[in-house]
Coordinates of N, CA and C in Angstrom, one line a residue:
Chain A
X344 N 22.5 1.3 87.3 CA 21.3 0.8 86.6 C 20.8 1.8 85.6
X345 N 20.0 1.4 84.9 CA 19.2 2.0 83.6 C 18.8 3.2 84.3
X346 N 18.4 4.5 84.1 CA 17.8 5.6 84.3 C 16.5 5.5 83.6
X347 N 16.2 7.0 83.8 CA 15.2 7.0 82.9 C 15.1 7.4 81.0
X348 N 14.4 6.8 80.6 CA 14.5 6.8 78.6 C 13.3 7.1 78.2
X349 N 13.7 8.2 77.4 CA 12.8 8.9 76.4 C 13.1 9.0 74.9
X350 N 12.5 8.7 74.0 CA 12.5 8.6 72.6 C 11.0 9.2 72.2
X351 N 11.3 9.7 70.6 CA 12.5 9.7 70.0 C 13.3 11.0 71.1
X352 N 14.6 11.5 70.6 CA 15.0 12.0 71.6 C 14.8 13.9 70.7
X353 N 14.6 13.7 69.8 CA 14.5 15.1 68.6 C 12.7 14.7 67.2
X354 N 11.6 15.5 67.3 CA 11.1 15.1 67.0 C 10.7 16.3 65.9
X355 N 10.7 16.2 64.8 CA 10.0 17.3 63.9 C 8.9 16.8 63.2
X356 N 7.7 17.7 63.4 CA 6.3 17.8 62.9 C 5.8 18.8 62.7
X357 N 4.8 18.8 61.2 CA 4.3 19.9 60.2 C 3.0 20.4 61.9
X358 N 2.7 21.6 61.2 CA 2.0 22.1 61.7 C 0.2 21.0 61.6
X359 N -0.3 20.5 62.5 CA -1.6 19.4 62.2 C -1.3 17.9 62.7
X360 N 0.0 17.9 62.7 CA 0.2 16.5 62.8 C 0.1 16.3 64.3
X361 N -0.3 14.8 64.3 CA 0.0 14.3 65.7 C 0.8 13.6 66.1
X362 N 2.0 13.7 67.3 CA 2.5 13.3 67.6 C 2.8 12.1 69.0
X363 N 3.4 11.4 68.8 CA 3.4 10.6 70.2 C 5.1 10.5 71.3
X364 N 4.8 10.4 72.2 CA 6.1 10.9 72.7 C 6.4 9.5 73.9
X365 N 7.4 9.0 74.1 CA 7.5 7.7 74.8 C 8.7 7.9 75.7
X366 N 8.4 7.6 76.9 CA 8.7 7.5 78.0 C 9.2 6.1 79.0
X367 N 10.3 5.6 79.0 CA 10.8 4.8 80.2 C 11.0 4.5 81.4
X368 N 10.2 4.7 82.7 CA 10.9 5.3 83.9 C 11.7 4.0 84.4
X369 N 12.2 4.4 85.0 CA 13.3 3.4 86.2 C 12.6 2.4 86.8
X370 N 12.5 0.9 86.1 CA 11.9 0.1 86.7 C 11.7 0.2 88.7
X371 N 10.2 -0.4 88.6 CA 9.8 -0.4 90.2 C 9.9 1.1 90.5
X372 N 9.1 2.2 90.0 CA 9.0 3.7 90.0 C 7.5 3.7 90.2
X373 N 6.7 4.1 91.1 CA 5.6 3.9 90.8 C 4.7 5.4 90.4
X374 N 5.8 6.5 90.5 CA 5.1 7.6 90.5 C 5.8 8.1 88.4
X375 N 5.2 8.4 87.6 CA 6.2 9.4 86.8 C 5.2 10.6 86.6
X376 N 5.7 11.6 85.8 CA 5.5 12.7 85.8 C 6.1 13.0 84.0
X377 N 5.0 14.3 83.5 CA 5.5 14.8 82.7 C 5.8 15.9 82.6
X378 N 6.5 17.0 81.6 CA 6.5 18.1 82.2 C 7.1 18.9 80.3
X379 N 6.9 20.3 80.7 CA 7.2 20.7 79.1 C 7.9 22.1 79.9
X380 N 9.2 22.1 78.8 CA 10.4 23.1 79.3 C 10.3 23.9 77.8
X381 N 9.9 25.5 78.0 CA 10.7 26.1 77.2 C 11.5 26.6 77.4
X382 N 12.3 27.2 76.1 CA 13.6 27.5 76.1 C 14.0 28.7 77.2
X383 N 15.1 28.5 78.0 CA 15.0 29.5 79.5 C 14.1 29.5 80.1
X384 N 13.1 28.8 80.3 CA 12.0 28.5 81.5 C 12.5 27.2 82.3
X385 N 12.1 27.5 83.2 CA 12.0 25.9 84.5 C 11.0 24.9 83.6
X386 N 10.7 23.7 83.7 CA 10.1 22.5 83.7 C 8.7 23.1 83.8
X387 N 7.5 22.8 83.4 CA 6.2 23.0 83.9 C 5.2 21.7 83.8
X388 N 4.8 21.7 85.2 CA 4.1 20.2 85.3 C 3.0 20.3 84.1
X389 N 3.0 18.9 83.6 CA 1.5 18.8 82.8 C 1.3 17.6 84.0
X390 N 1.5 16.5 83.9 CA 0.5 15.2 84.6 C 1.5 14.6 85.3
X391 N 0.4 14.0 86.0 CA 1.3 12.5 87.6 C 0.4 11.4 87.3
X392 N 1.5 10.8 86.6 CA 0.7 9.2 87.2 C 1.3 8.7 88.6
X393 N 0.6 7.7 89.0 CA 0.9 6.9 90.5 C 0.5 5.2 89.3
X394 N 1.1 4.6 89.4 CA 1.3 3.2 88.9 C 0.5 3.8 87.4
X395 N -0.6 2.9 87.1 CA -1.3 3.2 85.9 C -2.5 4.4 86.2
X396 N -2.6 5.2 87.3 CA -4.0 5.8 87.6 C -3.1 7.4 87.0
X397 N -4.1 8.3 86.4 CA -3.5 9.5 86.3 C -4.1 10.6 87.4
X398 N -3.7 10.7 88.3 CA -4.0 11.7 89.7 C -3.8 13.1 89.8
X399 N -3.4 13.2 88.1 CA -3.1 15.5 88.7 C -3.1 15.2 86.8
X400 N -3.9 16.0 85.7 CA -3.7 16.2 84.3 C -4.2 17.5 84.5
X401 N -4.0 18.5 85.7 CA -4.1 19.8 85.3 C -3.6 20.7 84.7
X402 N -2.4 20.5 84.2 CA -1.3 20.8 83.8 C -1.4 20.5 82.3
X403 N -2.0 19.8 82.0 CA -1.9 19.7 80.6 C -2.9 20.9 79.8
X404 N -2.0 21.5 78.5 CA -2.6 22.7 78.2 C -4.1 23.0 77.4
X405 N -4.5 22.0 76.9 CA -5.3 21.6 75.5 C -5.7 20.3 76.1
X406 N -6.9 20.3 75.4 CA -7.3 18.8 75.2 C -7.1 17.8 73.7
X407 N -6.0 18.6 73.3 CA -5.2 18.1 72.3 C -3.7 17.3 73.1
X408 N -3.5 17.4 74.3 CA -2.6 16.7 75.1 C -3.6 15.5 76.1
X409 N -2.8 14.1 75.4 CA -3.2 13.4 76.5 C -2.2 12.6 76.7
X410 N -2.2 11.9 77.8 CA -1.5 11.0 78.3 C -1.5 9.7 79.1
X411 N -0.8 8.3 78.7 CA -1.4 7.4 79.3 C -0.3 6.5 79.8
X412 N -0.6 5.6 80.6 CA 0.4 4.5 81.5 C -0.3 3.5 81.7
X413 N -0.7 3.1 80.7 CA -1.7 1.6 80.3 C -1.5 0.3 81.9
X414 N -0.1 0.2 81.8 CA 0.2 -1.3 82.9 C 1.3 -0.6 84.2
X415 N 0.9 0.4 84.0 CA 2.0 1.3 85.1 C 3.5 0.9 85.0
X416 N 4.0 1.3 83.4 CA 5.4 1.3 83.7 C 5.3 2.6 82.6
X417 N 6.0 1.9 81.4 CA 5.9 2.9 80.0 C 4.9 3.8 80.3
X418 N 5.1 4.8 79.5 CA 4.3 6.1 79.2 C 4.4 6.6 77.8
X419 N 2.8 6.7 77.6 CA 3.1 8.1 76.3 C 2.5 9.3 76.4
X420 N 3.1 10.4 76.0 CA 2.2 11.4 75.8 C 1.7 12.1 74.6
X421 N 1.0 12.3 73.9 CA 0.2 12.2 72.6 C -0.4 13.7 72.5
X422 N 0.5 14.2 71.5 CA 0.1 15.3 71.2 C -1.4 15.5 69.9
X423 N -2.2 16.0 69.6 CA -2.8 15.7 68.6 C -3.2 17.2 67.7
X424 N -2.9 17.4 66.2 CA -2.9 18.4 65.7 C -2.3 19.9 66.1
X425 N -0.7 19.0 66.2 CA 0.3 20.3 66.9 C 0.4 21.9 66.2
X426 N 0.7 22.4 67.2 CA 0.8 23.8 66.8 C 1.8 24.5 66.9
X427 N 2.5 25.3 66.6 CA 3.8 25.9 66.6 C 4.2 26.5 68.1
X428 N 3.0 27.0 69.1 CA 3.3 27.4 70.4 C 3.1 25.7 71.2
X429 N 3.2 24.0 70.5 CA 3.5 23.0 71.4 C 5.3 23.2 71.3
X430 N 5.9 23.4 70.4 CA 7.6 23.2 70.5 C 8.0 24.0 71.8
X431 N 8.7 22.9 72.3 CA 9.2 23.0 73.4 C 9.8 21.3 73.4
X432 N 10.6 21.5 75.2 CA 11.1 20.0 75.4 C 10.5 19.1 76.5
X433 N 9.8 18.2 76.0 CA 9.2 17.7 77.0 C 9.7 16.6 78.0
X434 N 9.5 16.4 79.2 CA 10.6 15.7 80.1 C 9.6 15.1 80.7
X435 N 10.3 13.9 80.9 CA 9.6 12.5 81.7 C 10.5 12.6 83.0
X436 N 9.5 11.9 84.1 CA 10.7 12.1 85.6 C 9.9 11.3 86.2
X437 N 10.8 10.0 86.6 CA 10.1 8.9 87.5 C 10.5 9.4 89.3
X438 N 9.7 8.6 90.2 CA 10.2 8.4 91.6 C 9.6 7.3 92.4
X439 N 10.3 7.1 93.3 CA 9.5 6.1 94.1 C 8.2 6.5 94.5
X440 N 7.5 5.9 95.3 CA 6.5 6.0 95.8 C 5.7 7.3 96.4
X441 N 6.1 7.7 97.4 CA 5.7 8.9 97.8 C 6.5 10.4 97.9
X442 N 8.2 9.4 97.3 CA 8.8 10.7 97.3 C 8.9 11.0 96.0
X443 N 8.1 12.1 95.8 CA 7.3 12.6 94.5 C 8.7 13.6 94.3
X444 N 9.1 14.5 95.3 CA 10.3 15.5 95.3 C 11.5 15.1 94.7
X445 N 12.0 13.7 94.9 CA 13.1 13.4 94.6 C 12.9 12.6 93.1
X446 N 13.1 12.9 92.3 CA 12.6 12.9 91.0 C 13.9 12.2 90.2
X447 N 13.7 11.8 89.3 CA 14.8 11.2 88.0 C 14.3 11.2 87.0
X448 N 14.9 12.5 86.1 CA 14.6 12.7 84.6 C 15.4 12.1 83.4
X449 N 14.3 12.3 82.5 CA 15.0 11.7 81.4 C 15.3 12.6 80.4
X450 N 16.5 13.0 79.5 CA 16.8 13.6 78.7 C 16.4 14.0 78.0
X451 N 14.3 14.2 77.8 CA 13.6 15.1 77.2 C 14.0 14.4 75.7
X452 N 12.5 15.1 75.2 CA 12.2 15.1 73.5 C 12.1 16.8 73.3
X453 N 12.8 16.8 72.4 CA 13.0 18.3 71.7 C 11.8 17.9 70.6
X454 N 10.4 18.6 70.5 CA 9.7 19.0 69.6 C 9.8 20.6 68.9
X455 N 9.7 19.8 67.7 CA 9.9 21.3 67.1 C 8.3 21.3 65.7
X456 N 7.8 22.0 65.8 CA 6.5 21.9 65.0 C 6.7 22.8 63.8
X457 N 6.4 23.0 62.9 CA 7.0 23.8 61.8 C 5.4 24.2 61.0
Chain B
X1314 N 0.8 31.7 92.1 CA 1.7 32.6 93.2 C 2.7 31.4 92.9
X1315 N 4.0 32.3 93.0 CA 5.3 31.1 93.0 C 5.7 31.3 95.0
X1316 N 5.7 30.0 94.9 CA 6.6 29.3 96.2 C 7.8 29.7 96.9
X1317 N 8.2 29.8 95.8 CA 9.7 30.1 96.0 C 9.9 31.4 95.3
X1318 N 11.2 32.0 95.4 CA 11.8 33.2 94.8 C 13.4 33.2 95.1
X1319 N 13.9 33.3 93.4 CA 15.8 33.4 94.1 C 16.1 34.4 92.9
X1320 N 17.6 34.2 92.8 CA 18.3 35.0 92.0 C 18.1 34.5 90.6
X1321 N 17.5 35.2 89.1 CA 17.8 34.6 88.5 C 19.1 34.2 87.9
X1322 N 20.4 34.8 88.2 CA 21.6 34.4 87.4 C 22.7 35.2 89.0
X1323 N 23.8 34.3 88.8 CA 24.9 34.5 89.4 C 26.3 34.4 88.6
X1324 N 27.4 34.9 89.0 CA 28.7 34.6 87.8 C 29.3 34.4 89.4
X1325 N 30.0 33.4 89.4 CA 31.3 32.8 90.1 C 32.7 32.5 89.5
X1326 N 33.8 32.4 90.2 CA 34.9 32.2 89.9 C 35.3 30.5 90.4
X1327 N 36.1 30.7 89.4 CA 36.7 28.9 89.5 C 37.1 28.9 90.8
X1328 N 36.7 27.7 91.7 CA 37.8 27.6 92.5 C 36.9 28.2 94.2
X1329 N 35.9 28.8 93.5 CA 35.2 30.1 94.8 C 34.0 29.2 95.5
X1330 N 33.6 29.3 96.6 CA 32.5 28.8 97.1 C 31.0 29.4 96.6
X1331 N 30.2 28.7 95.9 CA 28.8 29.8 96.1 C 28.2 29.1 96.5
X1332 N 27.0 30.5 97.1 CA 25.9 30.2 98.2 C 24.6 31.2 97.1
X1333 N 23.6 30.2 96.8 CA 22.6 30.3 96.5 C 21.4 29.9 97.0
X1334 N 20.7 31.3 97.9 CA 19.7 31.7 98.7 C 18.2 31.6 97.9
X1335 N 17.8 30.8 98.5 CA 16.1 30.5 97.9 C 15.4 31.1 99.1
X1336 N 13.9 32.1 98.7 CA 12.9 32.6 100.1 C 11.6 31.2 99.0
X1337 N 11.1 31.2 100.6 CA 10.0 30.4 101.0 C 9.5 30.8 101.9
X1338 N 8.4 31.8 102.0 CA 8.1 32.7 103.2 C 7.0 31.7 103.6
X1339 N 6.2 31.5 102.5 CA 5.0 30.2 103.2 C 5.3 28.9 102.7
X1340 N 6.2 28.9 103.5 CA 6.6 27.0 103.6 C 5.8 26.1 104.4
X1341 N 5.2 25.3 104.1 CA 4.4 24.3 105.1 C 5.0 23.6 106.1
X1342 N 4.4 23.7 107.0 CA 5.1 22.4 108.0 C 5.6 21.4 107.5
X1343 N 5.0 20.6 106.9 CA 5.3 19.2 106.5 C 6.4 19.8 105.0
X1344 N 6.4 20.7 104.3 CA 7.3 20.7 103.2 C 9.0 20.4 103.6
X1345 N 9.2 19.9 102.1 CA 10.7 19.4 101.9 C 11.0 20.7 101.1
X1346 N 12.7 20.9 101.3 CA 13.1 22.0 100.8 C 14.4 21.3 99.7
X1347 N 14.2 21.6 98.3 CA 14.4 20.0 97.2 C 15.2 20.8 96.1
X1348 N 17.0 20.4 95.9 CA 17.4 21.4 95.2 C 17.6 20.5 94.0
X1349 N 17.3 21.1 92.5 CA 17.9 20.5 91.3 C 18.7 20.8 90.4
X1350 N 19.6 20.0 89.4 CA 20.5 21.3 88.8 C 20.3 20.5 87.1
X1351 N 20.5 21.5 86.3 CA 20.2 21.4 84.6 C 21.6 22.2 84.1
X1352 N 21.7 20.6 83.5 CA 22.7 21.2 82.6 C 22.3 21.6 80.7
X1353 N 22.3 22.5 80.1 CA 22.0 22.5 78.8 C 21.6 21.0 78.0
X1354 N 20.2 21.0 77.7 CA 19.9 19.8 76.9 C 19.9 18.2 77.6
X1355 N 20.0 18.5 78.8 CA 19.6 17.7 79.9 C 18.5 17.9 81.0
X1356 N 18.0 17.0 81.2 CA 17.3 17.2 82.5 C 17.5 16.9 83.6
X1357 N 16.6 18.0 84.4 CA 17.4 18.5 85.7 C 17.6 17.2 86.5
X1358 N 18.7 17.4 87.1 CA 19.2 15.9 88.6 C 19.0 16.9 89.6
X1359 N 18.5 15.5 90.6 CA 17.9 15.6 91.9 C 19.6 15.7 92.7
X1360 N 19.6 17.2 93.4 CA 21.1 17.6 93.9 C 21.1 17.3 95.8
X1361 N 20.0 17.9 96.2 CA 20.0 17.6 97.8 C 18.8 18.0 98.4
X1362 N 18.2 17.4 99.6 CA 16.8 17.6 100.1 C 16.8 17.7 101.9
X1363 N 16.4 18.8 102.3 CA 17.0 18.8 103.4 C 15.3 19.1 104.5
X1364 N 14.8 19.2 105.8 CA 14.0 20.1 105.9 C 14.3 21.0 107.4
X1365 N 15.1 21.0 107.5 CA 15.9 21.6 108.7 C 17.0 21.4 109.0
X1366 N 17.9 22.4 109.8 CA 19.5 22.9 109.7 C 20.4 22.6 108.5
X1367 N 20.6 21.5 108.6 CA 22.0 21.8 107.2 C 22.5 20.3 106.9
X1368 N 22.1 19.6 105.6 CA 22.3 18.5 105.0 C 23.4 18.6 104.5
X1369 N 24.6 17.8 104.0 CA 25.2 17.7 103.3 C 25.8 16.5 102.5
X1370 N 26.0 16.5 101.4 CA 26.1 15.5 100.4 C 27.4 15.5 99.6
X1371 N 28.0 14.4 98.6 CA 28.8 14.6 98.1 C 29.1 16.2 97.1
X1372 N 27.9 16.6 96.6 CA 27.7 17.5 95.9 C 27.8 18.9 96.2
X1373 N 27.0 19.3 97.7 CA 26.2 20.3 97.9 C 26.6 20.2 99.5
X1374 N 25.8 21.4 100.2 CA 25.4 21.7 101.4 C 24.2 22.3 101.5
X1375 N 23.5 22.1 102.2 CA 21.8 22.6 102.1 C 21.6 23.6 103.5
X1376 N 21.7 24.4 103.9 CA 21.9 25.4 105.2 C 20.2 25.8 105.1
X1377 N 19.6 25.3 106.2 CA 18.1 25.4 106.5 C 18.0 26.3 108.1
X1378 N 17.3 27.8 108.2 CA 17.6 28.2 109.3 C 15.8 27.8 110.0
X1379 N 16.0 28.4 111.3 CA 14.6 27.5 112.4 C 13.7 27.9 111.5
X1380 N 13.4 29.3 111.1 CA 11.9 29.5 110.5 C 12.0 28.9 109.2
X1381 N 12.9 28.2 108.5 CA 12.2 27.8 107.2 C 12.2 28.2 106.2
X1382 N 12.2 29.6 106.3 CA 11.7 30.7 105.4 C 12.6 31.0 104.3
X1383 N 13.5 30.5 104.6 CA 15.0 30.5 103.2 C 15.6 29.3 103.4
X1384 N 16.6 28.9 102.6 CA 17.6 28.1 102.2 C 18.7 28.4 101.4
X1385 N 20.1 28.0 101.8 CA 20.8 28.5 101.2 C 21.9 27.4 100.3
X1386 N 21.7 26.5 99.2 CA 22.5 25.9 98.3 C 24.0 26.2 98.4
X1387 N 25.0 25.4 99.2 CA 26.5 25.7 98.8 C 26.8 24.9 98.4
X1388 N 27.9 25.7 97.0 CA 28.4 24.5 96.3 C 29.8 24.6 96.9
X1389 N 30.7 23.7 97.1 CA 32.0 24.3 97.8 C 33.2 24.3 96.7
X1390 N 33.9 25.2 95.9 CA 35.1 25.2 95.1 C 34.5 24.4 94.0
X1391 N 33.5 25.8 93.1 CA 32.8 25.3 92.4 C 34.1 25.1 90.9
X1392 N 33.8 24.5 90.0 CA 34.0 24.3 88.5 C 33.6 24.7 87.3
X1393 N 34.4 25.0 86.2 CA 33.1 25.4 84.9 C 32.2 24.3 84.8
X1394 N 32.5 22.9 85.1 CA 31.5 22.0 85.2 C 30.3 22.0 85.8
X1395 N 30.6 23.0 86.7 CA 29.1 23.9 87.8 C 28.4 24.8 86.7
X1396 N 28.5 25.0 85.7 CA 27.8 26.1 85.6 C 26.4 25.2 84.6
X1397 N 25.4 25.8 85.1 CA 24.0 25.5 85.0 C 22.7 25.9 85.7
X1398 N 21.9 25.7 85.7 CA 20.9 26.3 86.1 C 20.4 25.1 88.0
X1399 N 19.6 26.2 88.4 CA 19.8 25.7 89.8 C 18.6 25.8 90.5
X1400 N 17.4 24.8 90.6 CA 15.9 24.9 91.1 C 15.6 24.9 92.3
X1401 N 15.4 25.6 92.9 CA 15.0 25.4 94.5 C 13.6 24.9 94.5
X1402 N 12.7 24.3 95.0 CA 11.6 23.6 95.2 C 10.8 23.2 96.5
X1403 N 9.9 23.4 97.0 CA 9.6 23.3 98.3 C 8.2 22.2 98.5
X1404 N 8.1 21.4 99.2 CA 6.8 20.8 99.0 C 6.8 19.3 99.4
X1405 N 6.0 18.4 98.9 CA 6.5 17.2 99.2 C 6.2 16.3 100.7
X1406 N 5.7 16.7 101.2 CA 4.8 16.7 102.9 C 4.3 15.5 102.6
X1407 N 3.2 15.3 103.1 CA 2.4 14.0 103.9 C 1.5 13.8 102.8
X1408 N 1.0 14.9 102.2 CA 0.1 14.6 100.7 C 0.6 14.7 100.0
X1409 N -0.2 14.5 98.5 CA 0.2 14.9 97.3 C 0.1 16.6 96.9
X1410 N 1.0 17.5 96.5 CA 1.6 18.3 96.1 C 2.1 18.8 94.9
X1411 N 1.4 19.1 93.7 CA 2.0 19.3 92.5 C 3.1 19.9 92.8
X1412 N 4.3 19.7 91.5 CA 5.8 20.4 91.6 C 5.7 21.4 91.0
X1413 N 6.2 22.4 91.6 CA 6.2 23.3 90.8 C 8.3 24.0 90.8
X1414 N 8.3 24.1 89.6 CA 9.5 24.4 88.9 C 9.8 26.0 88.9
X1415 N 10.3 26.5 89.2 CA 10.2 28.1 89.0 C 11.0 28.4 87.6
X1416 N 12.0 29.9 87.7 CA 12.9 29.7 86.7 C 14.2 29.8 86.9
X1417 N 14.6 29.3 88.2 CA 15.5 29.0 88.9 C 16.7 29.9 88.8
X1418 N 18.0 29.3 88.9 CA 19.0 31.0 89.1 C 20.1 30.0 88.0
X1419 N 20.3 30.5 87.1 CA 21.5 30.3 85.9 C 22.6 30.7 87.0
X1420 N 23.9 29.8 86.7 CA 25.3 29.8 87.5 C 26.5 29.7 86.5
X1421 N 27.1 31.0 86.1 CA 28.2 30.7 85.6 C 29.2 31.0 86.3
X1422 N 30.3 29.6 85.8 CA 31.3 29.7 86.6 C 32.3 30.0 85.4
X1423 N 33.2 31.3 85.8 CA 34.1 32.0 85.3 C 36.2 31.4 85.0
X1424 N 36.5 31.4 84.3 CA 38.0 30.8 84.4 C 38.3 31.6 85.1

């Protein structure tokens, strides 16, 4: 079956701009997650949704980072007046219900801010 | 405070078994012990989850001893296709649990 889908999958933006970042999880997922990987670092949580509710945005660095899951499937996460330390790759990761551990990622958006 | 603690990087030979050792000194009762692997420009796949003695999967072996406190990842007659990065993870219990990612142990496998 379908995995999880992220677009665009490479994204370049001037220094100011805002960007939006879209997410697919694996239908009937009710948990996803976002997360921002720099280069040689592990994954670092920004947010958890549970259907459409967002239950953990501590992770997110700025209040220039938001993120939403309107009908509890799709996701976006919405950068606003990027900065050259947002480049990084950011990754979407759905799971079932409570097993939050067992995770399925999507092949990340490479932002690059210039 | 990080959770976990492993090697950052190991070199293996084609063909050889490795065993990559994750500490979890304060593992909760209820925690799962949650391994994942990254290949360049991909995101990480969910590899094996075990929470005591020793799981094993098409993939992996997960060797969990009574206290908990470590785990040990074997890959058996690994590949250059092995080589990538390797997350140990702990958590996952009865509540909710942020994930935390460490910076896991880089695995090259050698010809």
């Amino acid at each position: 079956g379908a995995g999880v889908s992220q677009s665009p999958r490479y994204k370049v933006a001037k220094r100011g701009q805002d960007v939006a970042l879209r997410c697919d999880p694996i239908s009937g997922h009710v948990s996803l997650f976002w997360y921002q990987q720099a280069l040689g670092q592990g994954p670092e949580f920004l947010t958890y949704f549970q259907n459409e509710a967002q239950l953990d945005k501590s992770g997110l660095p700025s209040d220039r980072f938001f993120a939403e899951r309107p009908e509890g499937s799709v996701s976006t996460l919405k950068i606003q007046r990027t900065q050259q330390e947002d480049s990084a790759v950011y990754l979407c990761a759905s799971s079932l219900d409570r097993v939050i551990y067992e995770q399925y990622f999507g092949p990340g958006t490479r932002l690059t801010v210039t | 405070l990080a959770k976990t603690t492993q090697p950052i990087s190991m070199d293996s030979y084609e063909g050889q078994e490795v065993n990559i050792t994750c500490s979890h000194n304060n593992i909760a009762t209820n925690d799962y012990i949650t391994w994942y692997q990254q290949f360049p420009s991909q995101g990480p796949r969910f590899i094996i989850q075990g929470y005591k003695t020793k799981v094993t999967n098409e993939v992996a072996s997960l060797f969990i001893p009574a206290d908990r406190k470590s785990s040990t990842l074997s890959l058996p007659r690994v590949s250059l296709s092995d080589t990538a990065v390797y997350y140990c993870l702990v958590g996952g219990g009865t509540s909710y649990d942020k994930v935390i990612f460490g910076p896991g142990t880089s695995l090259s496998v050698i010809p």
